[in-house]
Every structure is written in structure tokens, then in C-alpha cells.
Amino acid sequence: MQTREDCLAADRQDPLAPFKQQFDLPPGIIYLDGNSLGVLPRSAQDRALDVIKHEWGAGLIRSWNTAGWFDLPARLGNKLGSLLGAQEGELVITDTTSLNIFKALAAALRIQQQRAPSRRVILSERDNFPTDLYMIQGMIDLLQQGYEMRLIDDDLPLEQALDETVAVLLLSHVNYRSGEMYDMNGVTTLAHEHGVLTIWDLAHAAGAVPVNLTEADADFAVGCTYKYLNGGPGSPAFIWVSPRLSNDFRQPLSGWWGHNRPFDMAVAYEPAEGARRYLCGTQPIISMSLIECGLDIALDAGMAEVRRKSLALGDLFIDLVQHRCASHPLALVTPRNHATRGSHVSFRHPNGFEVMQALIKRGVIGDYREPEVLRFGLTPLYLGYADVWDAVDALKDILDTRSWDRPEFKERTAVT
Ligand SMILES: *Cc1c(COP(=O)(O)O)cnc(C)c1O
């Protein structure tokens, strides 16, 4: 695609183009940050009103039964599970990704204590999302049993880091900064050959790339619903456990929602059969209810079609930036190779922060991650090829005119 006309022609041919109508995007905005906070599905507005007015307002406490509130984590979990290659009853929506990492890690370490008690290493990646690393550090500090964190990096590749001392491997399927994607099947197989249990963080994968947890024979998975799944700010996360391990899953956050008969009000904790034992306490029902709106759209579109367009948008974006902004110091961070690329594209620029602020001022919303990384989320459900053209056009103009070089674009806010 050499011209804007070519992009418009591609939009007219695009089978996913009509999906944009299902989202409430502000006019004049090109939104390249669906990898951080998805946009508002139109149906979520009616759903929110219904949950608040009818289910909460009129139904009151009865709605736990009559509006299906009690079953919501499992019912929506099944819908999401079908998008991730899980079987019925294996996945629940609950808590945050950080909390679900804690629960999965605790359960995995407990299983390994029984299978191979001498393993004391929790393996992750230096470039992993910080909360993943922080949760590992907190767990090690809590357990006080000589666990240590080992990190894969340029000096320590995965193949070398995996050995008989490793208990658990915690990796993000798609890296939040670089957009690089692991081969989930290959890495899981390799980990299993070393007797290691895997926890996959799917925050940047769920709704973005095809995932099949059953086929990968993964052990545990967690992830967000507020990114590519358009669940709303801070909407609850999810946790999945392989049916091979679900009966052995025990977690320290043993709240009453994970009890086998929560309304027996028994003194002794007894974990529920199946995925309900991954829950802890009372769920945020209003926020959780809205997740269904984004989920239904994703299921309707299908991940194969989403992936096809996501790669095409990414290829277009990379080509346009590299050709039209060639005179500027932009370095591609994301792999070009389809097999190892997620659904966002990142470039480094020495003034990345200011350049992104200037873009946002023009209504081209991406985000910035240290160090120097401009991140552009390519979300096929509400982004077209001409949008990508226009975004690169704005980037080129900002770089050509150095309009980023103003005091107003240097001010740091709490959230970048
Ligand atoms: C966004 C993200 C999270 C966020 O975790 P929260 O507990 O929802 O704040 C965790 N892990 C990865 C890899 C992410 O990209």
C-alpha cells in the first residue's frame, strides 16, 4: 500500500471493517492504545445501565440468584475460555492479573514441593512486565524457604536457564514493551522436559493473538480483560489451570468464594470442585458484567480473522514508518517476523516521550514506555488501514517540523 487511496481501498475490502460501528470512539481520534486500555463497546452502555438500574436497583440482594451474579465468574470464564482454547469449567474471571499470578505461583510451588522439593528457582525474564517480577519477589519474601528468582536476558537464554533447580517458569506470551511473542507450545514442551511448571501471562495476548492452552498443554495462565478484550478500566482478570493440575490447586488466598459450600458458613476451608476454587472473595459485579460486551464482539469476529488483520496493520505501520520517516532516528523494537510478533509495534526514539505527547495532542493516542519506547497498539476491531496511514502522517509531520520540542510535551504525568 503506497498511498492513502490504497489504504482506503483495503478498508473497503476488509471483512472486519463493520465491527468499528460496535465501538464508541470519539470523533477525530486514532486510537493506538487498545493494548493498554480497550475502547468502549456501544453495548456496554446499555448493559451498565441495566445492571445498575434493574439488577442492583430493583433486584437488590435477590440478583445474586435471579440475575446470575453468583455464576458470573464461571459463565464469563467459559466464554473467554473458548477464545483461548480452554474447555468448559477450566477458567474463571476474577481479581487482577497481579493477584492471579500470586495464586497460580503459590499453587505451582506447592505442587512442585510435593513432586520435586529441592527445586528452589522461579524463572522469569528481566524484560517481563514489572508486576510479574514484583509478585515473584513478594512470594519469595513471604515463603522464607530459600527460593530465588532467576531472570532470562541477553546473557542467559531460556535454554540455558532451564535446569533441574527450576520449579516454575513465569513468562508473558507477548512482551508488553517490545511486542515480541514466544512460541507457547515450544517453550511449554521444553519446560516440561526439564520438569518445570509454566505460568503464562496472557495480558497482551488474550483477544490479540490466537491462543490454544489445551493444545500447548500449558499448566497455568492468567491475563487481563481491559486491554484487547475491551472490558473497561480495571475490569477483572482471569485465571486458567490445566485439568491435569486443577485438583491439586491450593492457594493461600482461601476466601469464602472459593469454598465448596460458601453458604454453609463452615469453620473449615474446603476448596470448591473445579475452577470456583480459584476465586477468593466477593466479585466486582458491575465491572465484571460489562466484560461480556467486549467478549461477545471478539467471539463474533473470530481470532483467525483478527490475527490476519492485526499482522497486515502491523506490516503496513512498520513499512510506512520506515519509508516515510527514514531520515529520523527511529529504531524498530518489535520483530518483523509474524511468528514472533504480537499485536503492537514499538519504535525507539531518543525523544520518545515528547514525540508521543505531541502525537496524543493531535488525537493519535499511543503510549510511551521507558526507555525511549513509543508503543502503537494495532487493534483490528476498530482500526482501519487509512487510520494507520493518518497516524504515520502525523508522526512524520511532528518529526519533520520538530514540533515535539516544546516545554508542554516534556511534562511527566503519573501515567505514561
Ligand atoms: C497489563 C499487564 C499486567 C497488569 O496487571 P494488573 O494486575 O491488572 O495491574 C500484568 N502483566 C502483564 C504482562 C501486563 O501487560
XYZ file of C-alpha atoms and ligand atoms in Angstrom:
431
model
C 0.000 0.000 0.000
C 1.813 3.056 -1.304
C -0.853 5.730 -0.954
C -3.749 6.737 1.275
C -6.061 5.715 -1.592
C -4.632 2.169 -1.407
C -5.409 2.133 2.315
C -8.980 3.308 1.759
C -9.404 0.564 -0.853
C -8.137 -2.012 1.662
C -10.656 -0.711 4.215
C -13.491 -1.199 1.710
C -12.427 -4.849 1.216
C -11.949 -5.519 4.940
C -14.414 -8.053 6.410
C -13.749 -6.682 9.927
C -14.440 -3.037 8.989
C -18.113 -3.137 10.111
C -17.031 -4.052 13.666
C -15.895 -0.474 14.225
C -19.576 0.528 14.444
C -19.867 -1.538 17.602
C -17.494 0.761 19.471
C -17.992 4.289 20.734
C -14.799 6.000 19.572
C -14.629 9.782 19.955
C -14.588 11.518 16.545
C -11.178 12.608 15.293
C -9.282 10.160 17.488
C -6.986 7.462 16.091
C -6.666 5.084 18.998
C -3.424 3.093 19.089
C -3.564 2.147 22.759
C -6.033 -0.740 22.845
C -3.138 -2.805 24.195
C -3.315 -0.763 27.391
C -6.994 0.167 27.726
C -9.535 -1.064 25.183
C -12.320 1.190 23.902
C -15.952 1.298 24.954
C -18.297 -1.158 23.215
C -21.611 0.579 22.495
C -23.482 -2.333 24.062
C -21.656 -1.776 27.362
C -23.535 1.479 27.909
C -26.943 -0.225 27.928
C -25.562 -3.143 29.872
C -24.163 -0.827 32.580
C -27.499 0.916 32.917
C -29.330 -2.412 33.091
C -27.009 -3.829 35.756
C -27.204 -0.693 37.868
C -30.912 0.117 37.492
C -32.516 -3.274 37.263
C -30.162 -5.851 38.712
C -28.810 -3.754 41.559
C -31.506 -1.068 41.943
C -34.629 -3.205 41.614
C -33.292 -6.721 42.188
C -31.127 -5.892 45.189
C -29.789 -8.929 47.069
C -32.054 -11.261 45.058
C -29.934 -10.628 41.983
C -27.167 -12.920 43.259
C -29.551 -15.689 42.214
C -32.048 -14.122 39.815
C -29.559 -12.141 37.688
C -26.901 -14.859 37.717
C -24.380 -12.801 39.667
C -23.083 -15.773 41.614
C -22.258 -17.728 38.455
C -20.836 -14.766 36.554
C -17.090 -15.537 37.058
C -17.578 -19.077 35.702
C -20.100 -18.214 32.961
C -17.973 -15.416 31.501
C -14.909 -17.579 32.155
C -16.328 -20.205 29.815
C -16.892 -17.607 27.094
C -13.355 -16.315 27.422
C -12.049 -19.873 27.719
C -13.498 -20.710 24.315
C -11.397 -17.872 22.855
C -8.234 -19.251 24.498
C -8.615 -22.940 23.682
C -9.749 -23.911 27.186
C -12.534 -26.390 27.915
C -15.714 -25.642 29.884
C -15.186 -25.177 33.604
C -11.440 -24.524 33.451
C -11.243 -20.726 33.549
C -12.755 -18.059 35.785
C -12.822 -14.287 35.588
C -11.726 -12.803 38.885
C -9.381 -10.436 40.727
C -6.450 -8.733 38.995
C -3.684 -10.238 36.896
C -1.217 -9.481 39.703
C -3.357 -11.370 42.245
C -3.896 -14.263 39.867
C -0.124 -14.515 39.361
C 0.204 -14.800 43.134
C -2.414 -17.556 43.314
C -1.029 -19.519 40.368
C 2.540 -19.177 41.618
C 1.604 -20.340 45.114
C -0.288 -23.325 43.711
C 2.539 -24.231 41.325
C 5.208 -24.043 44.039
C 3.072 -26.187 46.327
C 2.698 -28.842 43.634
C 6.449 -28.783 42.994
C 7.171 -29.107 46.726
C 5.485 -32.467 46.550
C 6.969 -33.581 43.233
C 10.495 -32.200 43.426
C 11.128 -30.477 46.771
C 14.709 -29.446 46.013
C 13.708 -27.074 43.212
C 14.071 -23.536 44.545
C 14.282 -21.335 41.428
C 11.432 -19.257 39.995
C 12.420 -18.412 36.441
C 11.198 -15.344 34.588
C 12.536 -12.719 32.215
C 14.352 -9.454 33.020
C 12.186 -7.726 30.416
C 8.926 -9.131 31.799
C 6.176 -6.761 32.934
C 7.288 -5.427 36.346
C 4.267 -6.675 38.314
C 5.146 -10.262 37.358
C 8.633 -9.794 38.811
C 7.331 -7.953 41.868
C 4.834 -10.733 42.648
C 7.657 -13.300 42.464
C 9.758 -11.198 44.848
C 6.852 -10.841 47.273
C 6.221 -14.600 47.204
C 9.885 -15.387 47.891
C 9.867 -12.967 50.817
C 6.658 -14.449 52.197
C 7.740 -18.088 51.973
C 11.208 -17.649 53.519
C 12.237 -21.056 52.194
C 15.311 -20.161 50.173
C 13.546 -19.565 46.868
C 15.323 -17.347 44.378
C 14.361 -15.528 41.205
C 16.397 -16.208 38.056
C 15.949 -13.961 35.025
C 16.393 -14.729 31.356
C 18.178 -11.932 29.466
C 20.738 -11.402 26.696
C 23.383 -13.180 28.775
C 21.165 -16.038 29.910
C 18.946 -17.578 27.221
C 15.958 -19.703 28.164
C 17.582 -22.982 27.075
C 20.495 -22.348 29.428
C 18.363 -21.072 32.330
C 16.135 -24.162 32.451
C 17.605 -26.870 34.656
C 16.710 -29.264 37.474
C 16.738 -26.443 40.069
C 13.840 -24.581 38.427
C 10.383 -25.090 39.921
C 8.278 -22.640 37.908
C 8.662 -20.597 34.710
C 6.577 -17.393 34.550
C 6.581 -15.689 31.140
C 4.448 -13.232 29.213
C 3.266 -14.710 25.928
C 3.610 -11.288 24.252
C 6.112 -8.839 25.720
C 4.439 -5.617 26.868
C 7.216 -3.364 25.592
C 8.755 -4.999 22.529
C 5.661 -6.843 21.285
C 7.791 -9.980 20.859
C 5.850 -13.235 21.159
C 7.022 -16.586 22.498
C 6.177 -19.903 20.868
C 3.901 -21.103 23.679
C 3.826 -24.724 22.529
C 7.596 -24.972 22.067
C 8.514 -23.259 25.331
C 5.975 -25.281 27.329
C 7.303 -28.531 25.876
C 10.873 -27.508 26.690
C 9.909 -26.554 30.267
C 8.119 -29.876 30.770
C 11.188 -31.771 29.529
C 13.026 -30.144 32.454
C 10.220 -30.925 34.922
C 9.257 -27.238 35.163
C 5.689 -25.916 35.523
C 4.700 -22.953 33.343
C 2.587 -19.889 34.127
C 1.708 -17.876 31.019
C 0.750 -14.225 31.422
C -1.624 -13.538 28.523
C -2.207 -9.828 29.265
C -1.064 -8.795 25.769
C -2.232 -11.997 24.090
C -5.887 -12.513 25.064
C -8.024 -11.076 22.275
C -4.879 -10.091 20.351
C -3.345 -13.326 19.051
C -4.626 -16.900 18.722
C -4.004 -18.875 21.921
C -4.759 -22.539 22.498
C -3.996 -23.530 26.082
C -5.150 -27.118 25.589
C -3.030 -27.659 22.505
C 0.001 -26.039 24.171
C -0.516 -28.367 27.159
C 0.139 -25.309 29.370
C -0.082 -25.554 33.171
C -1.406 -22.166 34.331
C -2.450 -18.959 32.586
C -3.553 -15.516 33.751
C -4.338 -12.262 31.981
C -6.289 -9.034 31.635
C -9.702 -8.245 30.172
C -9.278 -4.458 29.984
C -6.718 -4.478 27.157
C -7.574 -6.206 23.848
C -10.848 -7.567 25.242
C -12.319 -4.098 25.868
C -13.700 -4.930 29.329
C -13.303 -1.412 30.782
C -10.745 0.219 33.102
C -9.647 -2.223 35.788
C -12.157 -4.889 34.726
C -11.385 -8.205 36.473
C -8.714 -10.525 35.136
C -8.749 -14.299 34.563
C -7.038 -17.462 35.705
C -6.897 -20.840 33.976
C -5.459 -24.088 35.323
C -4.817 -27.236 33.322
C -7.277 -30.057 34.143
C -4.143 -32.126 34.908
C -3.485 -29.877 37.919
C -6.861 -28.482 38.947
C -7.441 -30.965 41.790
C -4.012 -30.158 43.230
C -4.597 -26.413 43.055
C -4.434 -24.914 46.548
C -3.953 -21.227 47.152
C -3.251 -19.126 50.242
C -5.995 -16.599 49.372
C -8.539 -19.160 50.523
C -11.551 -16.900 50.785
C -15.158 -17.968 51.064
C -15.912 -17.605 47.345
C -13.510 -20.472 46.695
C -15.187 -22.671 49.316
C -17.099 -25.737 48.223
C -20.291 -24.598 50.013
C -19.795 -20.910 50.862
C -23.237 -20.560 52.430
C -22.734 -23.419 54.868
C -20.719 -20.831 56.784
C -18.463 -23.649 57.940
C -15.395 -23.039 60.104
C -13.054 -25.184 57.996
C -11.983 -24.188 54.481
C -12.758 -26.778 51.857
C -11.882 -25.865 48.253
C -14.678 -25.988 45.684
C -14.694 -28.637 42.988
C -13.339 -27.175 39.785
C -12.496 -23.629 38.808
C -14.512 -21.901 41.544
C -11.635 -22.691 43.929
C -9.558 -20.076 42.083
C -11.841 -17.349 43.476
C -11.225 -15.515 46.728
C -13.917 -13.009 47.807
C -16.986 -11.168 46.514
C -16.542 -10.086 42.916
C -16.978 -6.587 41.386
C -20.227 -7.485 39.622
C -20.836 -4.201 37.803
C -17.411 -4.156 36.206
C -17.437 -7.899 35.567
C -20.825 -7.741 33.828
C -19.502 -5.311 31.229
C -16.742 -7.702 30.126
C -19.362 -9.759 28.301
C -19.918 -6.948 25.771
C -16.319 -6.911 24.546
C -16.104 -10.704 24.733
C -19.145 -11.209 22.510
C -17.652 -8.926 19.865
C -14.315 -10.781 19.939
C -16.045 -14.167 19.691
C -18.150 -12.931 16.803
C -15.094 -11.654 14.885
C -13.008 -14.797 15.484
C -9.333 -14.828 16.371
C -8.099 -16.080 12.985
C -9.556 -13.045 11.208
C -8.355 -10.699 13.971
C -4.835 -12.101 13.692
C -4.764 -11.827 9.903
C -5.711 -8.144 10.001
C -3.500 -7.369 13.014
C -0.434 -8.600 11.121
C -1.465 -6.683 7.995
C -1.910 -3.464 10.029
C 1.461 -4.077 11.704
C 3.237 -4.686 8.385
C 1.691 -1.514 6.963
C 2.642 0.549 10.004
C 6.260 -0.690 10.000
C 6.651 -0.164 6.232
C 5.185 3.337 6.306
C 7.281 4.462 9.286
C 10.463 3.025 7.815
C 9.876 4.591 4.391
C 8.245 7.901 5.253
C 10.224 8.686 8.439
C 13.541 7.237 7.203
C 15.537 10.405 7.942
C 14.667 10.286 11.657
C 16.343 8.232 14.409
C 13.546 5.685 14.810
C 14.572 2.090 15.561
C 12.119 -0.780 15.257
C 11.950 -2.697 18.555
C 9.333 -5.260 17.516
C 10.214 -8.329 15.426
C 9.101 -8.075 11.802
C 8.675 -11.828 11.684
C 4.988 -12.775 12.018
C 5.669 -15.876 14.101
C 7.287 -13.842 16.891
C 5.156 -10.676 16.804
C 2.110 -9.816 18.903
C -0.393 -7.058 18.079
C 1.516 -3.886 18.888
C 4.531 -2.297 17.253
C 7.190 -0.326 19.139
C 9.842 2.080 17.940
C 12.630 3.690 19.924
C 13.330 7.386 19.522
C 15.715 9.458 21.701
C 12.842 11.878 22.396
C 10.187 9.180 22.505
C 8.298 10.694 25.428
C 7.921 14.130 23.824
C 7.079 12.675 20.402
C 4.267 10.614 21.958
C 2.882 13.628 23.837
C 2.834 15.587 20.565
C 1.015 12.717 18.838
C -1.567 12.494 21.612
C -2.143 16.263 21.369
C -3.110 15.657 17.723
C -5.519 12.865 18.609
C -3.214 9.982 17.696
C -3.165 8.120 21.001
C -0.426 5.579 21.649
C 1.733 5.363 24.739
C 5.288 5.526 25.980
C 7.328 3.028 27.944
C 10.783 3.520 29.397
C 13.349 3.586 27.917
C 12.570 5.730 24.846
C 9.907 3.359 23.508
C 6.871 4.559 21.548
C 4.183 1.880 21.621
C 1.438 1.584 19.000
C -1.363 -0.914 19.582
C -2.944 -2.276 16.380
C -6.442 -3.420 17.203
C -8.268 -4.839 14.162
C -11.788 -4.460 15.572
C -11.852 -0.674 15.434
C -8.783 0.371 13.450
C -8.558 0.621 9.656
C -5.708 0.819 7.158
C -6.346 4.525 6.464
C -6.146 5.173 10.222
C -2.647 3.693 10.152
C -1.778 5.911 7.189
C -3.044 9.019 9.013
C -1.180 8.099 12.205
C 2.120 7.792 10.331
C 1.356 11.046 8.524
C 1.013 12.806 11.894
C 4.205 11.153 13.183
C 6.127 12.236 10.079
C 4.939 15.825 10.400
C 5.803 16.002 14.109
C 9.304 14.684 13.391
C 9.885 16.800 10.254
C 8.847 20.048 11.962
C 10.302 19.082 15.383
C 7.015 20.229 16.859
C 7.591 17.751 19.721
C 10.352 20.040 21.010
C 8.191 22.208 23.239
C 8.107 22.548 27.040
C 4.462 21.384 27.203
C 5.471 17.946 25.812
C 8.218 17.388 28.386
C 5.925 17.401 31.425
C 5.667 13.954 33.020
C 2.296 12.764 34.268
C 1.604 9.936 36.743
C 0.556 7.525 33.987
C 2.503 7.462 30.730
C -1.031 -5.067 31.862
C -0.260 -6.211 32.422
C -0.474 -6.639 33.733
C -1.394 -5.844 34.624
O -1.644 -6.429 35.843
P -2.764 -5.802 36.780
O -2.720 -6.596 37.996
O -4.057 -5.864 36.028
O -2.408 -4.355 37.005
C 0.204 -7.759 34.169
N 1.059 -8.418 33.355
C 1.303 -8.005 32.091
C 2.247 -8.773 31.219
C 0.653 -6.885 31.590
O 0.894 -6.468 30.352
